[in-house]
XYZ file of C-alpha atoms in Angstrom:
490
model
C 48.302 -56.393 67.167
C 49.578 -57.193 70.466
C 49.870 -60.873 72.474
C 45.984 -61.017 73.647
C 44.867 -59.951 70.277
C 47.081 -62.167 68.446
C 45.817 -65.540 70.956
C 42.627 -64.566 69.965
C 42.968 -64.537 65.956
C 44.968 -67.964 66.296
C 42.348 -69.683 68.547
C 39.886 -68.540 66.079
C 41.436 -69.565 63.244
C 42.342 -72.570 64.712
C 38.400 -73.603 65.520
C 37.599 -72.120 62.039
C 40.236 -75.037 60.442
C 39.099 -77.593 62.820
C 35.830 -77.191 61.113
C 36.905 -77.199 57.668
C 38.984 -80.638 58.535
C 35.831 -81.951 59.375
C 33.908 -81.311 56.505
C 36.121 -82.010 53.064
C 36.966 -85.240 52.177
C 39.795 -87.525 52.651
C 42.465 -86.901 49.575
C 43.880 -90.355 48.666
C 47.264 -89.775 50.268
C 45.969 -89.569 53.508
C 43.356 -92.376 53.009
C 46.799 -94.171 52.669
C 48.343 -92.723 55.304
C 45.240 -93.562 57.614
C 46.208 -97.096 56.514
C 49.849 -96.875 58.468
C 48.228 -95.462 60.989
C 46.021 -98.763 61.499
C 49.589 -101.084 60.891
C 51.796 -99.158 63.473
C 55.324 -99.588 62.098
C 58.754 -97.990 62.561
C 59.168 -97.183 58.906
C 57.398 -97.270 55.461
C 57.514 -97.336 51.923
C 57.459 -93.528 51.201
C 58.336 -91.662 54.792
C 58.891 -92.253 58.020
C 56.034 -93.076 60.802
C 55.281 -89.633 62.257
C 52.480 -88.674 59.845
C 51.322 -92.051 60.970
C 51.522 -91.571 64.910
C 49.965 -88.209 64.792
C 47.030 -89.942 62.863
C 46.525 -93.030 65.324
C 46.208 -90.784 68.284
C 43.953 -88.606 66.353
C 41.497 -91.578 66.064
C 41.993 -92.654 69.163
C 40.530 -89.308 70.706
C 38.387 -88.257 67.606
C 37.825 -91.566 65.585
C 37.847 -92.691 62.626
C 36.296 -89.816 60.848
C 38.177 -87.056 58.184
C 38.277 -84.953 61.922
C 40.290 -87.515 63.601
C 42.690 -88.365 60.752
C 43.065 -84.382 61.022
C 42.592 -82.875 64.241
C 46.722 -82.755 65.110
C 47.030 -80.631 62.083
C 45.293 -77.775 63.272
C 46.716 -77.899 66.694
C 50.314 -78.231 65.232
C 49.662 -75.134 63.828
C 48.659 -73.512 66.177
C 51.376 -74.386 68.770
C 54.290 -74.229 66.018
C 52.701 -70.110 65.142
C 52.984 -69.270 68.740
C 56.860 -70.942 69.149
C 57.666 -68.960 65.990
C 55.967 -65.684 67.235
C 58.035 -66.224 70.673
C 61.405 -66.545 68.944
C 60.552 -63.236 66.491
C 59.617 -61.199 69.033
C 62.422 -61.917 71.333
C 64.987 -61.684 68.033
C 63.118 -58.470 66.564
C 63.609 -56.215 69.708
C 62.110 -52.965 70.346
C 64.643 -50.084 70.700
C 64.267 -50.010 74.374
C 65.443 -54.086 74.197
C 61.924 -55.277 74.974
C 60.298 -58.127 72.991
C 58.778 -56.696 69.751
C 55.613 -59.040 69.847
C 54.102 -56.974 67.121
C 57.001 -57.929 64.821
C 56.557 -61.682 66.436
C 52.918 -61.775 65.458
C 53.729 -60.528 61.720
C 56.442 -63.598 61.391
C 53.172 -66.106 62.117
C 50.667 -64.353 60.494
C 52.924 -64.477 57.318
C 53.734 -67.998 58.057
C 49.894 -68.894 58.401
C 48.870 -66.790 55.295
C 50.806 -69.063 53.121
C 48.665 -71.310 50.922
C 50.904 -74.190 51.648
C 50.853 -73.998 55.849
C 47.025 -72.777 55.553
C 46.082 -75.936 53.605
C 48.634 -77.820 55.020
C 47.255 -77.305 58.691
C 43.946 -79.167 57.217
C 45.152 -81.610 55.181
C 47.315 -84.435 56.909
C 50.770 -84.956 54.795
C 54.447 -85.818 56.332
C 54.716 -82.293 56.222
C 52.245 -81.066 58.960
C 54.420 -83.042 61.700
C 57.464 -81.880 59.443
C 56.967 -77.945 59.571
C 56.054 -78.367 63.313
C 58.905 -79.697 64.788
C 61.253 -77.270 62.221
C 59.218 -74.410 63.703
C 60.445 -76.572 67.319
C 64.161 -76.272 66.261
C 64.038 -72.342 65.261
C 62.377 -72.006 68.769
C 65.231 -73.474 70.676
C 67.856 -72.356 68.496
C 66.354 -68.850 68.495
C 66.798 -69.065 72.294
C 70.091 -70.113 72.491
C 71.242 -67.460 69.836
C 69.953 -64.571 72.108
C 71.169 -65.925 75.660
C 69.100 -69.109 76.654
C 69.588 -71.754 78.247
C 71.977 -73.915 77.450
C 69.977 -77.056 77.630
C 67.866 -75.738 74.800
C 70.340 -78.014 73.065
C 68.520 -80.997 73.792
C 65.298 -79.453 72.574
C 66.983 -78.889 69.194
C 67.698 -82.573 69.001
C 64.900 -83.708 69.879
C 63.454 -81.415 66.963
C 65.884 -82.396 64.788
C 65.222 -86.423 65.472
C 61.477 -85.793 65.404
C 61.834 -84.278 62.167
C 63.506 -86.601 60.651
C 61.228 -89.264 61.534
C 58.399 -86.938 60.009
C 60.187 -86.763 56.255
C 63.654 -87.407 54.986
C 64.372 -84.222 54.067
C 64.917 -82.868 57.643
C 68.434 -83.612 57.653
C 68.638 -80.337 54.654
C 67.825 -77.888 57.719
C 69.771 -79.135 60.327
C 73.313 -79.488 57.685
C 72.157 -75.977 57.709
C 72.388 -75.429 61.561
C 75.733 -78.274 61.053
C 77.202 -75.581 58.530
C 76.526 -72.656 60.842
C 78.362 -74.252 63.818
C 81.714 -74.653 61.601
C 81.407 -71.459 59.635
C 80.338 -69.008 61.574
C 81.993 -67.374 64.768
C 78.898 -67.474 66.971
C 78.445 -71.330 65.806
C 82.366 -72.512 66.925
C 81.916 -71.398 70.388
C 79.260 -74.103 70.939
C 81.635 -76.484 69.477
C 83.840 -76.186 72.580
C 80.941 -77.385 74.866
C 79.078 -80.682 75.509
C 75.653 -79.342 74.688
C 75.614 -79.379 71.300
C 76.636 -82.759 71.206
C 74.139 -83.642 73.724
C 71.631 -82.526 71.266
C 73.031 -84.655 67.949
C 73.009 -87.939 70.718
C 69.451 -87.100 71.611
C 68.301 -86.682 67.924
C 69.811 -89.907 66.820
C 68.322 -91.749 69.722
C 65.280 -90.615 67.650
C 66.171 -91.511 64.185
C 67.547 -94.923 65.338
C 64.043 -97.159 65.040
C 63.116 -95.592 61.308
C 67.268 -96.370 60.360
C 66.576 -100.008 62.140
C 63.560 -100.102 60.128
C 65.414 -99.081 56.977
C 68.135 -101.790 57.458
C 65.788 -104.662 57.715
C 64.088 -103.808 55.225
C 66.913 -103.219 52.492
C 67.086 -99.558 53.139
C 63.958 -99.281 50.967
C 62.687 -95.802 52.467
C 66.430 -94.232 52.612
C 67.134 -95.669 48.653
C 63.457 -94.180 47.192
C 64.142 -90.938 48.592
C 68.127 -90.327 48.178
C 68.232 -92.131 44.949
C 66.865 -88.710 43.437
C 70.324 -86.987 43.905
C 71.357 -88.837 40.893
C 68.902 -87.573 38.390
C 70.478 -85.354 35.733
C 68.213 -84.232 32.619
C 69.862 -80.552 32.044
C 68.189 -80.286 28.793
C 64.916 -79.760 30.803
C 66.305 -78.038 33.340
C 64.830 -75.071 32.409
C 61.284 -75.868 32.710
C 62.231 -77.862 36.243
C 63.873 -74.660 37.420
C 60.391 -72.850 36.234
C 57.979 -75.312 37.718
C 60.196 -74.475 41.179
C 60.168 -71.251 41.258
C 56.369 -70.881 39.892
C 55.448 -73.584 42.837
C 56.990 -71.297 45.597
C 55.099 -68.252 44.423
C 51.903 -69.780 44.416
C 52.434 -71.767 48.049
C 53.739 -68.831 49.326
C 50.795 -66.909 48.308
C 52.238 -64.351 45.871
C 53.125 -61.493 48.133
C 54.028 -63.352 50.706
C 56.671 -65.225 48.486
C 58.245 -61.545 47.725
C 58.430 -60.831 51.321
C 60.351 -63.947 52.112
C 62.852 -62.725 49.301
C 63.060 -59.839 50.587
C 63.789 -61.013 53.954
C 66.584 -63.197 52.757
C 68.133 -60.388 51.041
C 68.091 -58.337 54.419
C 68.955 -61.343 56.513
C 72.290 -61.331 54.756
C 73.097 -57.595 55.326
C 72.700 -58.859 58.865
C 75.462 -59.459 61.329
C 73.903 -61.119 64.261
C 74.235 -65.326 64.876
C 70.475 -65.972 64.591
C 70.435 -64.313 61.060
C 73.248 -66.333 59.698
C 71.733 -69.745 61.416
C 68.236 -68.610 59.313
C 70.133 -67.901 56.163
C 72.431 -71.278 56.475
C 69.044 -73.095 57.017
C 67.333 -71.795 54.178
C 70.036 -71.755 51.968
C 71.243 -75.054 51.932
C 68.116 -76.843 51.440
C 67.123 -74.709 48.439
C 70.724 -75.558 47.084
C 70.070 -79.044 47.219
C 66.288 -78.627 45.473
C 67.966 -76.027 42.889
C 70.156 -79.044 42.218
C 67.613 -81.491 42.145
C 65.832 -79.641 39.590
C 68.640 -79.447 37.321
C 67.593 -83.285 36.563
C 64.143 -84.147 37.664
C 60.964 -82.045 38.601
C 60.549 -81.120 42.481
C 57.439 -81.486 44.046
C 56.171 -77.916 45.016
C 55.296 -78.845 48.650
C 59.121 -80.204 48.753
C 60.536 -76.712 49.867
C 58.035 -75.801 52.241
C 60.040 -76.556 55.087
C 62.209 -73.447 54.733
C 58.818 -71.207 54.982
C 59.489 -70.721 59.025
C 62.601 -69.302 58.562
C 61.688 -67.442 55.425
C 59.249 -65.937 57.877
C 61.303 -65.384 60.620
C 63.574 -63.685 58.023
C 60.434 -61.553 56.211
C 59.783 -59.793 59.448
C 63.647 -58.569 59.140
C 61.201 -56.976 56.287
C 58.647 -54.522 57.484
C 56.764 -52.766 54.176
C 53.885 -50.978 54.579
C 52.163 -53.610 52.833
C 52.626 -56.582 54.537
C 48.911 -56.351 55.730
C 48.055 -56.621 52.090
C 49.937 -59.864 51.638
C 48.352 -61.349 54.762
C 45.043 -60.637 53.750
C 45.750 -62.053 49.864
C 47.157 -65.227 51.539
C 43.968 -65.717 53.494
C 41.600 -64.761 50.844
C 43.393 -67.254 48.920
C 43.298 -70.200 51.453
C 39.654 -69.862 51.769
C 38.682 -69.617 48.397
C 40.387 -72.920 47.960
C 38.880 -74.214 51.468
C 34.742 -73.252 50.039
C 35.824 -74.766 46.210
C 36.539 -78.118 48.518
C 34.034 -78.222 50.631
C 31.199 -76.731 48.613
C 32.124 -76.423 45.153
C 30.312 -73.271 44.307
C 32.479 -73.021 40.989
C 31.971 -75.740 38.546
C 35.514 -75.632 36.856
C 36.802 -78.586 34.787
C 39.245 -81.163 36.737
C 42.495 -79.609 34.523
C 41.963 -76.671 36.669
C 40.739 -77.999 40.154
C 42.866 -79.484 41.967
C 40.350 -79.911 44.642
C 38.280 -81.986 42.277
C 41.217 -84.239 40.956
C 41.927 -84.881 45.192
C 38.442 -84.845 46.847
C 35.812 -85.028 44.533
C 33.383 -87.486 44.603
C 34.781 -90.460 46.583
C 32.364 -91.289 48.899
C 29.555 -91.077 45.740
C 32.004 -93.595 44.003
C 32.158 -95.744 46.885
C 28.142 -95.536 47.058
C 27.788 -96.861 43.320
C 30.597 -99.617 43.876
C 28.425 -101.071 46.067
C 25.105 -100.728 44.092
C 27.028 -102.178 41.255
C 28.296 -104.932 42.736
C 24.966 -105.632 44.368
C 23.242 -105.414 41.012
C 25.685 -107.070 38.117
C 28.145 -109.219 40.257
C 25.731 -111.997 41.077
C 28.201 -114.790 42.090
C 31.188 -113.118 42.994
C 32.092 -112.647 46.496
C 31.581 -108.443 47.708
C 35.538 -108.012 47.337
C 36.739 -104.761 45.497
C 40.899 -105.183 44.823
C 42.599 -102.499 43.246
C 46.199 -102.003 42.244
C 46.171 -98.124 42.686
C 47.331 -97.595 46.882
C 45.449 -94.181 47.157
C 42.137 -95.928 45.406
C 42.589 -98.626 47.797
C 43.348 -96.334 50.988
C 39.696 -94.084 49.448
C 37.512 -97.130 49.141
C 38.745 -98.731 52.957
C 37.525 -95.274 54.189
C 34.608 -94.701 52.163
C 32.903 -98.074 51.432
C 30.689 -100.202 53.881
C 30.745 -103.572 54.769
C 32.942 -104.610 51.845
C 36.155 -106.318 51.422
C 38.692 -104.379 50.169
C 42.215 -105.893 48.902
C 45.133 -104.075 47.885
C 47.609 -105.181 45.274
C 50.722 -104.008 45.064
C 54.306 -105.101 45.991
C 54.513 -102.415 48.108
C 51.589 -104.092 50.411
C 54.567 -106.579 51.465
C 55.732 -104.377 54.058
C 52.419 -103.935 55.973
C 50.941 -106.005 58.708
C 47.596 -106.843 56.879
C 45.742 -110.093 56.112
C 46.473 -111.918 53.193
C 44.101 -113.008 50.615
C 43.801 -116.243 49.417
C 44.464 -117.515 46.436
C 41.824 -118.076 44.265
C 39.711 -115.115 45.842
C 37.349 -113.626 43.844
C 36.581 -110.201 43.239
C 35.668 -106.885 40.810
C 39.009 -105.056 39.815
C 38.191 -101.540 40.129
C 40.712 -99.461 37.792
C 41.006 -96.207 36.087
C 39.458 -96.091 32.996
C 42.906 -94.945 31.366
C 44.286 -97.924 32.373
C 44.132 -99.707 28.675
C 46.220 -102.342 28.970
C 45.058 -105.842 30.569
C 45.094 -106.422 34.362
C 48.463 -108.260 35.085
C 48.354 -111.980 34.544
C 50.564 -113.141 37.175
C 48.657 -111.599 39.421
C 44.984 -111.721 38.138
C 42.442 -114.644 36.042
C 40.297 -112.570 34.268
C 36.819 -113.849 34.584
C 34.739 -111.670 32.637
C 34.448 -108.356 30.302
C 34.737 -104.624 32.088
C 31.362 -103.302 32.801
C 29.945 -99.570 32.143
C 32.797 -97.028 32.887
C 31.543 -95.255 36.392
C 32.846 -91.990 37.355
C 33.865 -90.416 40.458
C 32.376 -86.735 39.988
C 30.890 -83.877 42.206
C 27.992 -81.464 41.456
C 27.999 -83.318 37.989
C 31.358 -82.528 37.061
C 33.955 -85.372 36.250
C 36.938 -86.428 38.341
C 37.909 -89.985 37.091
C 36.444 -92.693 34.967
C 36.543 -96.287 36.671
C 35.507 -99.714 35.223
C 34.776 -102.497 37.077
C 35.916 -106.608 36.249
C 35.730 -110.151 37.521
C 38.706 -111.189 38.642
C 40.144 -113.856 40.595
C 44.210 -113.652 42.829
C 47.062 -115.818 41.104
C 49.194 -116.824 43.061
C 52.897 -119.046 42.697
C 52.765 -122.366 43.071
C 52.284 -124.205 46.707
C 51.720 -120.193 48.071
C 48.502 -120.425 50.095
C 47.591 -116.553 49.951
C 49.092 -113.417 47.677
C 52.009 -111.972 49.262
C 51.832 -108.597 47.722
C 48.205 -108.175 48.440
C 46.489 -107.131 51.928
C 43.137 -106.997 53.118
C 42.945 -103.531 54.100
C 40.472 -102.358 57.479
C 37.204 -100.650 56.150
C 34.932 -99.156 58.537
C 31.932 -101.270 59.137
C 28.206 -100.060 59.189
């Protein structure tokens, strides 16, 4: 497939996920993160603000609809595909030294027919910013490998910085690029020159406001996320080593998982810089998550950020099947894409994960409100909740409601207050056995009927609803660790 070909596939693929972003419904973790989005900050509980950013200017243009929460993830995509077909074809030469833009094209269409970047493009996460500014750093450091400009430096730190400020675990790449410049021969002969410390002053002009962030506010992001390192269960290491591995396979689609093996393996018999950068920024992250899971379980969608080079390094790879693997990938995205948006298989919520994440909530927000109407004569319209993705569905979802958020984690956001005394149902999982805190909450009444979240009559969640009223300490006029969260209004 050559360039025009290849432009036309992504632009089509790019309206096609456009569309899809516009029709499935919010997950709770980015209900949640549409919530930072509406309290700009510099840092937050569980990442840094980029996931946020790329969401505010996405309902600034778009609004606040699943589309504009979305749209940048799409368009990321897109963008980071065509940076990461560049640097392939310019890498993966022809024999007569011309740009191979075949071989570029089969790097992104690998990339693309991964589960994880197929969904991911669609569903806004830390990691759609995250993957596009790592596919930003292979671009520039892809270029200065094979002759560029030295001032492609700068672009790596500012990929690097950008990163970071996307998710934490950024800085596992670039220790990779840090190890390549000491280890290998093509990596000390930048250390004799001011660029590449150009670079690491630009990226830490980046990082400074989340690190500011972090320091005023007890290095709370910083000690959630590197406090994992000391985890250390080797008795279930096993099954944490299994979960990894089994995680990778399905992200990475199955066959596309064997060609990114592959292309390690052939990476290494390599003997150019750019091959050694790719293997030193693959390698050491998955050191550190082969690590991790020797004491704790890692998140599947954790080692996604070494799928750009792992494609970069699969086109080293060139079976006759790589078509094959392409087309699985895709196949595989979709069918996932239809179960979410129209549910044409009626599979139990064990086994759909697109049921446990999407299912039902704007139904559920529809009968909150009917049964608050109907059986909470008295009691202000206030839902509260102490579950933050719950909270983050029902501010989206619900209409012309008050919606309050409990949970110390609330402390750090920019939200109204509640004031003591406020009354309000409790909306909580059904699971949830034990009673609702009382430091926090006066019960006022019984639960009501369990109500369930479920799509095309199959079951997602149980909820129950009950009078409550906010505690709060002593001469406090309004709960600290609560907020008032923004709803959309009718």
């Amino acid at each position: 497939m050559g360039r025009g070909g290849w432009l036309t596939v992504l632009a089509l693929l790019t309206l096609f996920r456009l569309a899809v972003a516009a029709s499935v419904p919010l997950t709770p973790d980015e209900a949640y993160y549409r919530l930072w989005a509406l309290a700009p900050a510099a840092g937050y509980f569980d990442h840094p603000p980029m996931v946020a950013l790329w969401i505010r200017f996405g309902l600034l243009v778009v609004g606040d609809t699943p589309l504009g929460l979305r749209v940048m993830g799409p368009l990321s995509a897109a963008l980071g595909s065509v940076l990461l077909a560049h640097v392939g074809a310019l890498w993966l030469r022809r024999p007569d030294g011309q740009p191979d833009w075949r071989a570029g094209t089969r790097v992104a269409l690998l990339l693309n027919a991964t589960l994880a970047i197929g969904l991911g493009a669609i569903i806004m996460t830390p990691d759609t910013p995250l993957i596009f500014f790592v596919a930003l750093l292979l671009w520039s450091l892809g270029g200065l490998c094979m002759g560029g400009a030295s001032w492609l430096w700068l672009v790596a730190g500012l990929a690097a910085g950008l990163g970071f400020d996307s998710k934490y675990s950024m800085v596992l790449p670039v220790a990779g690029v840090g190890l390549w410049l000491v280890g290998s021969p093509a990596g000390r002969v930048w250390l004799r020159k001011p660029w590449p410390w150009l670079g690491a002053i630009v990226g830490c002009v980046c990082v400074l406001p989340v690190i500011w962030w972090n320091a005023q506010h007890a290095w709370g992001g910083l000690t959630r996320q590197g406090g994992r390192v000391l985890d250390w269960q080797p008795a279930r290491a096993p099954v944490f080593l299994s979960e990894l591995l089994g995680g990778q396979v399905g992200l990475a689609s199955g066959l596309v998982f064997v060609l990114f093996v592959g292309g390690c393996v052939h990476l290494w018999r390599r003997r150019d810089g750019f091959s050694a950068l790719l293997l030193c920024m693959i390698l050491c992250p998955l050191a550190v998550f082969f690590q991790h899971a020797l004491g704790a379980r890692v998140q599947a969608n954790w080692p996604v950020l070494v799928y750009p080079a792992c494609a970069l390094a699969a086109g080293v790879w060139c079976p006759r099947w790589w078509k094959g693997a392409v087309w699985l990938g895709g196949v595989l995205t979709v069918v996932v894409m239809v179960q979410a948006t129209f549910a044409p298989l009626r599979l139990p919520v064990r086994t759909d994960v697109t049921l446990r994440q999407m299912g039902g909530w704007s139904t559920l927000a529809q009968a909150m409100q009917a049964h608050m109407a109907s059986e909470a004569a008295g009691v202000a319209p206030v839902l509260i909740t102490e579950n933050y993705g719950l909270a983050g569905e029902l501010a989206f979802y619900t209409r012309d409601i008050e919606v309050v958020a409990v949970e110390p984690r609330w402390r750090l956001f920019d939200f109204p207050r509640p004031a003591c005394g406020l009354r309000g149902m409790l909306l909580r999982s059904a699971q949830d056995k034990g009673a609702p805190n009382p430091s926090v909450f006066e019960v006022l009444g019984d639960p009501g009927q369990p109500v369930a979240r479920a799509r095309r009559g199959m079951v997602a969640e149980w909820y129950v609803l009950q009078p409550v009223s906010l505690r709060c300490k002593p001469g406090a006029a309004s709960l600290g660790e609560a907020a008032s969260l923004p709803v959309r209004r009718s």
